[in-house]
CSV table of C-alpha atoms in Angstrom, one decimal:
chain,number,residue,atom,x,y,z
P,1,MET,CA,21.7,29.4,-22.7
P,2,MET,CA,22.4,25.7,-23.2
P,3,ARG,CA,25.0,26.1,-20.5
P,4,ILE,CA,22.4,27.3,-18.0
P,5,LEU,CA,20.3,24.2,-18.6
P,6,GLU,CA,23.2,21.7,-18.3
P,7,GLY,CA,24.6,23.2,-15.2
P,8,SER,CA,21.3,23.7,-13.3
P,9,LEU,CA,19.8,20.3,-13.8
P,10,GLY,CA,23.2,19.0,-12.6
P,11,LEU,CA,23.4,15.5,-11.1
P,12,HIS,CA,19.7,15.2,-10.4
P,13,GLU,CA,19.0,14.1,-14.0
P,14,GLN,CA,21.4,11.1,-13.7
P,15,VAL,CA,20.4,10.4,-10.1
P,16,LEU,CA,16.8,10.1,-11.3
P,17,GLY,CA,17.9,7.4,-13.8
P,18,LEU,CA,19.8,5.6,-11.1
P,19,ARG,CA,16.8,5.7,-8.7
P,20,SER,CA,14.4,4.3,-11.4
P,21,ARG,CA,17.0,1.6,-12.0
P,22,ARG,CA,17.0,0.7,-8.3
P,23,LEU,CA,13.2,0.5,-8.4
P,24,GLU,CA,13.5,-1.9,-11.2
P,25,VAL,CA,15.9,-4.2,-9.3
P,26,LEU,CA,13.6,-4.2,-6.4
P,27,ALA,CA,10.6,-4.9,-8.7
P,28,ARG,CA,12.6,-7.9,-9.9
P,29,ASN,CA,13.0,-9.2,-6.3
P,30,ILE,CA,9.3,-8.8,-5.6
P,31,ALA,CA,8.4,-10.6,-8.9
P,32,ASN,CA,10.7,-13.5,-8.0
P,33,ALA,CA,9.6,-13.8,-4.4
P,34,ASP,CA,8.5,-17.4,-5.0
P,35,THR,CA,11.2,-18.5,-7.5
P,36,PRO,CA,13.3,-21.3,-6.2
P,37,HIS,CA,17.0,-20.5,-5.9
P,38,TYR,CA,16.5,-16.9,-6.8
P,39,LYS,CA,19.0,-14.5,-5.1
P,40,ALA,CA,17.7,-11.1,-4.2
P,41,GLN,CA,19.8,-8.2,-5.5
P,42,ASP,CA,20.1,-4.5,-4.7
P,43,LEU,CA,21.8,-1.6,-6.3
P,44,ASP,CA,24.9,-0.2,-4.6
P,45,PHE,CA,23.7,3.3,-4.9
P,46,LYS,CA,26.8,5.0,-3.4
P,47,GLY,CA,29.1,3.0,-5.7
P,48,ALA,CA,27.0,3.7,-8.8
P,49,LEU,CA,26.8,7.4,-7.9
P,50,SER,CA,30.5,7.7,-7.5
P,51,ARG,CA,31.0,6.0,-10.9
P,52,LEU,CA,28.7,8.7,-12.4
P,53,ASP,CA,31.1,11.4,-11.0
P,54,ASN,CA,34.0,9.6,-12.8
P,55,GLU,CA,36.2,10.1,-9.8
P,56,PRO,CA,39.4,8.2,-10.3
P,57,SER,CA,39.5,5.5,-7.6
P,58,ALA,CA,42.4,5.3,-5.2
P,59,MET,CA,43.7,2.1,-6.8
P,60,SER,CA,43.6,1.6,-10.5
P,61,ALA,CA,44.9,-0.9,-13.0
P,62,THR,CA,47.6,1.0,-14.9
P,63,HIS,CA,49.2,-2.0,-16.6
P,64,PRO,CA,47.5,-4.7,-18.6
P,65,SER,CA,48.8,-7.4,-16.3
P,66,HIS,CA,47.4,-5.7,-13.2
P,67,PHE,CA,44.5,-7.5,-11.5
P,68,PRO,CA,41.4,-5.3,-11.2
P,69,VAL,CA,40.7,-4.1,-7.7
P,70,GLY,CA,37.2,-3.6,-6.3
P,71,ASP,CA,34.5,-2.9,-8.9
P,72,THR,CA,35.4,-4.1,-12.4
P,73,ALA,CA,34.6,-1.9,-15.4
P,74,GLY,CA,31.7,-4.0,-16.6
P,75,SER,CA,30.1,-4.1,-13.2
P,76,ASP,CA,26.5,-2.9,-13.1
P,77,GLY,CA,26.6,-2.0,-9.4
P,78,LEU,CA,24.4,-4.9,-8.4
P,79,ARG,CA,25.0,-6.6,-5.1
P,80,PHE,CA,23.4,-9.7,-3.7
P,81,ARG,CA,21.4,-9.1,-0.6
P,82,ILE,CA,22.3,-11.0,2.6
P,83,PRO,CA,19.0,-12.4,4.0
P,84,PHE,CA,18.1,-12.3,7.6
P,85,ASN,CA,16.8,-15.8,7.4
P,86,THR,CA,17.4,-18.6,5.0
P,87,SER,CA,14.7,-20.5,3.2
P,88,MET,CA,14.3,-24.1,2.2
P,89,ASP,CA,14.2,-23.5,-1.5
P,90,GLY,CA,17.3,-21.3,-1.7
P,91,ASN,CA,15.4,-18.1,-2.3
P,92,THR,CA,16.8,-15.1,-0.5
P,93,VAL,CA,13.9,-12.7,-1.2
P,94,GLU,CA,12.3,-11.5,2.0
P,95,LEU,CA,9.1,-9.9,0.9
P,96,SER,CA,8.6,-7.5,3.8
P,97,VAL,CA,12.2,-6.3,3.5
P,98,GLU,CA,11.8,-5.8,-0.3
P,99,GLN,CA,8.5,-4.0,0.2
P,100,ALA,CA,10.1,-1.6,2.7
P,101,HIS,CA,13.0,-1.0,0.3
P,102,TYR,CA,10.6,-0.4,-2.6
P,103,GLY,CA,8.6,2.1,-0.6
P,104,LYS,CA,11.7,4.0,0.4
P,105,ALA,CA,13.1,3.9,-3.1
P,106,ALA,CA,9.8,5.3,-4.4
P,107,THR,CA,10.1,8.2,-1.9
P,108,ASP,CA,13.7,8.8,-2.8
P,109,TYR,CA,12.6,9.0,-6.5
P,110,GLN,CA,10.0,11.5,-5.6
P,111,ALA,CA,12.5,13.5,-3.6
P,112,THR,CA,14.9,13.7,-6.6
P,113,LEU,CA,11.9,14.5,-8.8
P,114,SER,CA,11.0,17.5,-6.5
P,115,PHE,CA,14.5,18.8,-6.7
P,116,LEU,CA,14.3,18.6,-10.5
P,117,GLU,CA,10.9,20.2,-10.5
P,118,ASN,CA,12.3,23.1,-8.5
P,119,ARG,CA,15.2,23.5,-10.9
P,120,VAL,CA,12.9,23.5,-13.9
P,121,SER,CA,10.5,26.0,-12.4
P,122,GLY,CA,13.6,28.2,-11.5
P,123,ILE,CA,14.8,28.1,-15.1
P,124,ARG,CA,11.3,28.9,-16.3
P,125,LYS,CA,11.1,31.9,-14.0
P,126,ALA,CA,14.5,33.1,-15.2
P,127,LEU,CA,13.5,32.8,-18.8
P,128,ARG,CA,10.2,34.6,-18.3
P,129,GLY,CA,11.8,37.3,-16.4
P,130,ASP,CA,8.9,38.3,-14.1
W,1,MET,CA,12.9,5.3,-18.5
W,2,GLY,CA,12.8,2.1,-16.6
W,3,PHE,CA,9.1,2.3,-15.7
W,4,ASP,CA,7.9,0.3,-18.6
W,5,ARG,CA,10.3,-2.4,-17.6
W,6,ILE,CA,9.2,-2.3,-13.9
W,7,ILE,CA,5.6,-2.7,-15.0
W,8,GLY,CA,6.6,-5.5,-17.4
W,9,ILE,CA,8.5,-7.3,-14.7
W,10,ALA,CA,5.6,-7.1,-12.3
W,11,GLY,CA,3.3,-8.2,-15.2
W,12,THR,CA,5.3,-11.4,-15.7
W,13,ALA,CA,4.9,-12.0,-11.9
W,14,LEU,CA,1.1,-11.4,-12.2
W,15,ASN,CA,1.0,-14.0,-14.9
W,16,ALA,CA,2.9,-16.5,-13.0
W,17,GLN,CA,0.9,-16.0,-9.8
W,18,MET,CA,-2.3,-16.3,-11.8
W,19,THR,CA,-1.1,-19.7,-13.1
W,20,ARG,CA,-0.4,-20.7,-9.6
W,21,MET,CA,-3.9,-19.6,-8.6
W,22,ASN,CA,-5.4,-21.6,-11.5
W,23,ALA,CA,-3.5,-24.7,-10.4
W,24,THR,CA,-4.9,-24.3,-6.9
W,25,ALA,CA,-8.4,-23.9,-8.3
W,26,SER,CA,-7.9,-27.1,-10.3
W,27,ASN,CA,-6.6,-29.0,-7.3
W,28,LEU,CA,-9.5,-27.9,-5.1
W,29,ALA,CA,-12.0,-28.9,-7.8
W,30,ASN,CA,-10.4,-32.3,-8.0
W,31,ALA,CA,-10.1,-32.8,-4.3
W,32,GLY,CA,-12.8,-35.4,-4.3
W,33,THR,CA,-12.1,-37.3,-7.5
W,34,VAL,CA,-11.4,-41.0,-7.3
W,35,ALA,CA,-9.8,-43.4,-9.7
W,36,GLY,CA,-9.7,-47.1,-10.2
W,37,THR,CA,-5.9,-47.4,-10.4
W,38,GLU,CA,-3.1,-45.8,-8.3
W,39,ALA,CA,-1.5,-44.3,-11.4
W,40,GLY,CA,-4.8,-42.8,-12.6
W,41,ALA,CA,-5.5,-41.0,-9.3
W,42,PHE,CA,-5.4,-37.2,-9.5
W,43,ARG,CA,-2.3,-35.6,-8.0
W,44,ALA,CA,-2.1,-32.0,-6.8
W,45,LYS,CA,-0.4,-29.8,-9.4
W,46,ARG,CA,2.3,-27.2,-8.4
W,47,PRO,CA,3.8,-24.7,-10.8
W,48,VAL,CA,7.6,-24.2,-10.4
W,49,PHE,CA,8.7,-20.6,-11.2
W,50,LYS,CA,11.9,-19.6,-12.9
W,51,ALA,CA,13.6,-16.2,-13.1
W,52,LEU,CA,14.1,-14.7,-16.6
W,53,LEU,CA,17.8,-14.1,-16.3
W,54,ASP,CA,18.7,-12.8,-19.8
W,55,GLU,CA,17.2,-11.9,-23.2
W,56,ALA,CA,17.5,-15.5,-24.5
W,57,MET,CA,14.9,-16.5,-21.9
W,58,THR,CA,12.3,-13.8,-22.6
W,59,HIS,CA,9.8,-13.5,-25.3
W,60,GLU,CA,10.6,-11.2,-28.2
W,61,ALA,CA,7.6,-9.0,-27.7
W,62,ALA,CA,8.1,-8.9,-23.9
W,63,PRO,CA,11.8,-8.5,-23.2
W,64,TYR,CA,11.5,-8.2,-19.4
W,65,VAL,CA,14.7,-9.5,-18.1
W,66,GLY,CA,14.4,-10.1,-14.3
W,67,GLY,CA,10.8,-11.2,-14.6
W,68,VAL,CA,9.5,-14.6,-13.8
W,69,LYS,CA,7.8,-17.4,-15.7
W,70,VAL,CA,6.3,-20.8,-15.0
W,71,ASP,CA,9.0,-23.3,-15.8
W,72,HIS,CA,7.1,-26.5,-15.4
W,73,ILE,CA,4.4,-28.1,-13.3
W,74,VAL,CA,5.1,-30.9,-10.9
W,75,ASP,CA,2.8,-33.4,-9.2
W,76,ASP,CA,2.6,-33.4,-5.5
W,77,PRO,CA,4.7,-36.4,-4.4
W,78,THR,CA,2.4,-37.2,-1.4
W,79,PRO,CA,1.0,-40.8,-1.8
W,80,VAL,CA,-2.6,-41.1,-2.9
W,81,ARG,CA,-5.1,-42.5,-0.4
W,82,ARG,CA,-6.4,-46.0,-1.0
W,83,VAL,CA,-9.9,-46.3,0.3
W,84,HIS,CA,-12.2,-49.4,0.5
W,85,ASP,CA,-15.4,-48.5,-1.3
W,86,PRO,CA,-16.8,-51.5,-3.1
W,87,ALA,CA,-20.0,-49.6,-4.1
W,88,SER,CA,-18.0,-47.3,-6.3
W,89,PRO,CA,-18.3,-48.1,-10.0
W,90,LEU,CA,-14.6,-47.4,-10.3
W,91,ALA,CA,-13.5,-49.8,-7.6
W,92,ASP,CA,-10.9,-52.4,-8.5
W,93,PRO,CA,-11.5,-56.1,-8.0
W,94,GLN,CA,-10.6,-55.9,-4.4
W,95,GLY,CA,-13.1,-53.1,-3.9
W,96,PHE,CA,-10.6,-50.3,-3.5
W,97,VAL,CA,-10.6,-46.8,-5.0
W,98,PHE,CA,-7.7,-44.3,-5.1
W,99,GLN,CA,-8.5,-40.8,-3.9
W,100,SER,CA,-6.6,-37.7,-5.0
W,101,ASN,CA,-3.8,-36.6,-2.8
W,102,VAL,CA,-5.1,-33.0,-2.6
W,103,SER,CA,-5.0,-31.5,0.8
W,104,GLU,CA,-7.7,-28.8,1.0
W,105,VAL,CA,-6.0,-27.0,3.8
W,106,SER,CA,-2.7,-26.6,2.0
W,107,GLU,CA,-4.5,-25.6,-1.1
W,108,MET,CA,-6.3,-22.8,0.8
W,109,VAL,CA,-2.9,-21.7,2.1
W,110,GLU,CA,-1.4,-21.8,-1.4
W,111,MET,CA,-4.3,-19.8,-2.7
W,112,MET,CA,-3.8,-17.1,0.0
W,113,ALA,CA,-0.1,-17.0,-0.7
W,114,ALA,CA,-0.7,-16.6,-4.4
W,115,ALA,CA,-3.3,-13.9,-3.8
W,116,ARG,CA,-0.9,-11.9,-1.5
W,117,ALA,CA,2.0,-12.2,-4.0
W,118,TYR,CA,-0.4,-11.0,-6.7
W,119,GLN,CA,-1.4,-8.0,-4.6
W,120,ASN,CA,2.2,-7.2,-4.0
W,121,ASN,CA,2.9,-7.0,-7.7
W,122,VAL,CA,-0.2,-4.9,-8.3
W,123,GLU,CA,1.2,-2.4,-5.7
W,124,VAL,CA,4.5,-2.4,-7.5
W,125,ILE,CA,2.7,-1.4,-10.7
W,126,ASN,CA,0.6,1.2,-8.9
W,127,THR,CA,3.6,2.9,-7.4
W,128,ALA,CA,5.5,2.8,-10.7
W,129,ARG,CA,2.5,4.2,-12.5
W,130,GLN,CA,2.2,7.1,-10.0
W,131,LEU,CA,5.9,7.9,-10.2
W,132,MET,CA,5.6,7.8,-14.0
W,133,ALA,CA,2.7,10.3,-13.9
W,134,ARG,CA,4.6,12.6,-11.6
W,135,THR,CA,7.6,12.5,-13.9
W,136,ILE,CA,5.5,13.6,-16.8
W,137,GLU,CA,4.1,16.4,-14.7
W,138,ILE,CA,7.6,18.0,-14.6
W,139,ILE,CA,6.9,19.5,-18.0
W,140,ARG,CA,4.2,21.5,-16.5
W,141,ALA,CA,6.2,22.6,-13.4
């Protein structure tokens, strides 16, 4: 029975965590909209997701003296945002852009949540057997 | 769950923006004050924000890395106005008083900017709160 639960929730469970992490990064940007020299960040969702899958990347360091390629092991998947316009105080947060991203991220979260909800109600139905 | 952190981060921003609003109120209240010396004249106060980059910068009870705090408060560098007003009890021997360098117009703009930034963070909290509530609803699905 445990197997049913693990398999059916699938990736959505981890994706939900990632999505809430992205919301947090965007909340940081909005909080620091007036902080001098603050650099806006965003989560590289695709990269973070592929790391969840544990797919071996095309190039990997197989020898201690190899240089790491691409994302390093300790990377948290955060990338600096490239602003459309620069500002005088070195802050790269563009509030309207961040608001748009936050709104979309919230919707994405709800979408993942709906998928999870469906899975849970499916499991419930199977367990009840009616 | 990261929602408590989201709400905490937005909370630090609310705090910082409230300080900014307070500074603006203080500046506006002192827009008309005069002093007898140039050094004693009131200068507009501006809070400077700083991002909380790691645990060492946050308070133990509020470990919201990525939030914001008021780092320090600077005086507006605009020179103060020197006005001839011999009738004032504060006038120097030459009959001059020094008015504050507060510009009412830029203070109003500052106040509006602080209010908008505050509202933005309230929206962040609202959205996070709704998502949190929906996530809890899953148990009842």
